[in-house]
Coordinates of C-alpha atoms in Angstrom, one line a residue:
M1 CA 252.5 205.9 107.3
E2 CA 252.2 209.6 107.7
S3 CA 250.5 210.4 111.0
A4 CA 247.2 212.2 110.9
K5 CA 247.1 215.8 110.3
T6 CA 245.0 219.2 110.6
L7 CA 245.0 221.0 108.1
E8 CA 244.0 225.0 109.5
V9 CA 243.1 226.9 106.0
V10 CA 241.8 231.1 106.1
L11 CA 240.0 232.2 103.7
H12 CA 241.0 236.2 103.8
Y13 CA 239.7 237.7 101.2
G14 CA 238.4 237.7 97.3
T15 CA 239.8 240.6 94.7
D16 CA 238.3 241.5 91.5
L17 CA 235.7 238.3 91.5
R18 CA 233.6 238.2 88.7
D19 CA 230.3 239.7 89.0
V20 CA 226.8 237.8 89.4
K21 CA 224.3 240.6 89.9
H22 CA 224.8 243.5 87.9
L23 CA 221.9 245.8 89.4
S24 CA 223.1 245.6 93.3
P25 CA 226.7 244.3 95.3
M26 CA 227.2 240.8 95.6
D27 CA 226.8 238.9 99.1
P28 CA 229.2 236.3 97.9
Y29 CA 230.4 233.2 100.6
A30 CA 232.5 230.4 99.7
I31 CA 231.8 226.7 100.8
V32 CA 235.1 224.9 101.2
W33 CA 236.1 221.2 101.4
V34 CA 238.7 218.6 101.0
A35 CA 238.3 215.3 98.6
V36 CA 240.5 212.6 97.4
A37 CA 240.8 212.3 93.7
G38 CA 237.6 210.1 92.3
A39 CA 235.8 210.9 95.6
G40 CA 232.7 212.8 96.5
K41 CA 233.0 215.8 99.0
E42 CA 234.3 215.7 102.4
S43 CA 233.8 217.8 105.5
K44 CA 232.1 220.8 103.6
Q45 CA 232.2 224.2 105.7
T46 CA 230.8 227.4 104.3
T47 CA 232.1 231.0 105.1
P48 CA 230.4 233.8 106.3
I49 CA 228.4 235.9 103.6
A50 CA 230.4 239.1 103.0
K51 CA 227.0 240.9 102.6
N52 CA 227.8 243.7 100.0
G53 CA 231.1 242.5 99.6
A54 CA 230.5 243.0 95.6
C55 CA 233.6 241.8 93.6
N56 CA 236.0 242.2 96.2
P57 CA 234.6 240.4 99.5
K58 CA 236.5 240.2 102.7
W59 CA 235.6 236.8 105.0
E60 CA 238.9 236.8 107.3
C61 CA 237.4 233.0 108.0
C62 CA 239.3 230.1 109.5
M63 CA 238.7 226.3 108.8
R64 CA 239.8 223.1 110.2
F65 CA 239.7 219.6 108.4
N66 CA 240.9 217.0 110.3
I67 CA 243.6 214.3 107.7
I68 CA 243.5 210.5 109.0
S69 CA 245.4 209.7 106.2
M70 CA 247.8 212.3 104.4
S71 CA 248.0 212.1 100.7
T72 CA 249.1 214.1 97.7
D73 CA 246.1 212.8 96.0
Y74 CA 243.9 215.3 98.1
T75 CA 242.8 218.5 96.7
L76 CA 241.0 221.5 98.7
F77 CA 238.5 223.1 96.8
F78 CA 237.0 226.5 97.3
Q79 CA 233.6 227.2 95.4
I80 CA 232.5 230.8 95.9
K81 CA 228.3 232.0 95.3
H82 CA 226.4 235.1 95.7
C83 CA 223.6 234.1 98.0
G84 CA 220.7 234.9 96.4
I85 CA 217.0 235.6 97.4
L86 CA 215.5 232.5 95.7
F87 CA 218.4 230.6 94.4
D88 CA 222.6 231.0 94.8
R89 CA 224.4 231.5 91.5
R90 CA 227.6 230.4 91.1
V91 CA 230.9 233.1 90.9
G92 CA 233.7 230.1 90.3
E93 CA 235.8 227.9 92.2
V94 CA 239.8 227.2 92.6
Q95 CA 241.4 223.4 93.4
V96 CA 244.5 223.3 95.3
R97 CA 246.6 220.6 95.0
F98 CA 247.4 219.1 98.6
A99 CA 251.0 218.4 97.0
D100 CA 251.1 222.5 96.3
L101 CA 249.8 223.0 100.0
L102 CA 252.8 220.6 101.6
A103 CA 255.4 222.3 99.2
G104 CA 254.4 226.0 100.1
D105 CA 253.5 225.3 104.0
T106 CA 254.6 228.3 105.7
P107 CA 252.3 229.1 108.6
A108 CA 250.9 233.2 108.1
R109 CA 252.1 233.6 104.2
K110 CA 249.2 235.0 102.2
V111 CA 248.7 233.2 98.7
R112 CA 246.6 234.4 95.4
Y113 CA 244.8 231.5 93.6
Q114 CA 242.9 232.5 90.6
V115 CA 239.2 232.0 90.4
T116 CA 237.8 230.2 87.4
T117 CA 234.2 231.0 86.6
P118 CA 231.8 228.1 85.5
S119 CA 232.8 229.2 81.5
G120 CA 235.9 228.3 82.4
E121 CA 237.3 231.6 82.2
K122 CA 240.1 233.0 84.9
R123 CA 238.2 236.1 86.8
G124 CA 239.4 237.4 89.9
E125 CA 241.5 235.8 92.8
I126 CA 241.5 234.3 96.4
I127 CA 243.5 234.9 98.5
V128 CA 244.4 232.1 101.4
S129 CA 246.6 231.1 104.2
H130 CA 247.1 227.4 105.5
K131 CA 249.1 225.4 107.9
F132 CA 249.3 221.3 109.0
S133 CA 250.0 220.4 112.3
E134 CA 249.4 217.1 114.5
L135 CA 245.8 216.0 114.6
V136 CA 244.9 216.6 118.5
A137 CA 242.0 214.2 120.0
S138 CA 239.6 216.0 121.6
S139 CA 238.8 215.1 125.5
D140 CA 236.1 216.1 127.7
E141 CA 238.6 218.5 129.1
D142 CA 236.3 221.7 128.0
D143 CA 233.3 220.2 129.7
D144 CA 235.4 219.8 133.0
I145 CA 236.1 223.6 132.8
V146 CA 232.7 224.7 132.6
A147 CA 231.8 222.4 135.4
N148 CA 234.2 223.2 137.3
E149 CA 234.2 227.2 136.7
L150 CA 230.8 227.8 137.0
S151 CA 230.0 225.8 140.1
G152 CA 229.5 227.6 143.4
D153 CA 227.3 230.4 144.7
L154 CA 228.8 233.4 142.5
P155 CA 226.8 236.6 141.5
R156 CA 224.5 236.0 138.1
E157 CA 226.7 238.9 136.9
K158 CA 230.5 237.3 138.2
K159 CA 228.9 234.1 136.4
R160 CA 228.3 236.0 132.9
E161 CA 231.6 237.0 133.3
K162 CA 233.2 234.1 133.9
A163 CA 230.9 232.5 131.2
K164 CA 231.8 234.8 128.4
K165 CA 236.1 233.9 129.1
I166 CA 235.1 229.7 129.2
A167 CA 232.9 230.3 125.9
K168 CA 236.0 232.1 124.2
R169 CA 238.8 229.4 125.6
V170 CA 236.4 226.9 124.3
A171 CA 235.8 228.3 120.8
E172 CA 239.5 228.7 120.3
K173 CA 240.2 225.2 121.2
I174 CA 237.3 224.0 119.0
V175 CA 237.2 226.0 115.7
C176 CA 239.8 229.5 115.3
G177 CA 236.4 231.4 115.0
G178 CA 232.5 230.4 114.4
L179 CA 232.2 228.5 117.4
E180 CA 232.8 231.9 120.0
L181 CA 229.2 233.1 119.2
A182 CA 227.5 229.7 119.6
A183 CA 229.2 228.8 122.7
G184 CA 228.6 232.4 124.4
I185 CA 225.3 232.3 123.6
A186 CA 224.8 228.5 124.7
L187 CA 226.5 229.9 128.2
N188 CA 224.3 232.5 128.6
A189 CA 221.2 231.1 128.5
A190 CA 222.9 228.0 130.7
I191 CA 222.8 230.8 133.1
D192 CA 219.8 232.5 132.5
S193 CA 217.7 229.4 133.1
D194 CA 219.2 229.5 136.7

């Protein structure tokens, strides 16, 4: 049995996507998940919305998926949608088999995948990079860092500086992008409540 892995996927950008909003630029985003053949969606993640990204959105969004038992039966799905006022419209989707990901597992190499529209037409591409790494068990180390480094009688401004540095380190450990802002806000709120 193979060891558990972490799949890190970076969705860089899209090119020449199908335009589902004709009077003004689209606001595309992507939902990404890993699924086993014949099974449902697992651990869905969403990119930020590329406001006015139109048919060539830029996301530069990193997502991580913990794969407990590696299998070539898995598929990585990308579903691209336009964020609408009343409802979101589907732009298209991409499916990448794990066998293909494992065959081309070269970190930092950007790969192009054609987007399939809801009608089955191939229209546009997404540019993605990925890498597999050993799954690292989480620990309470991050809580210890915060407790140790923010203890003591530091001036508020020094605590805020330290909190920002800690938030950045913690966010990099947890995710490769999205939680830095949330961690910083949470730590600043904790400091302000003193």
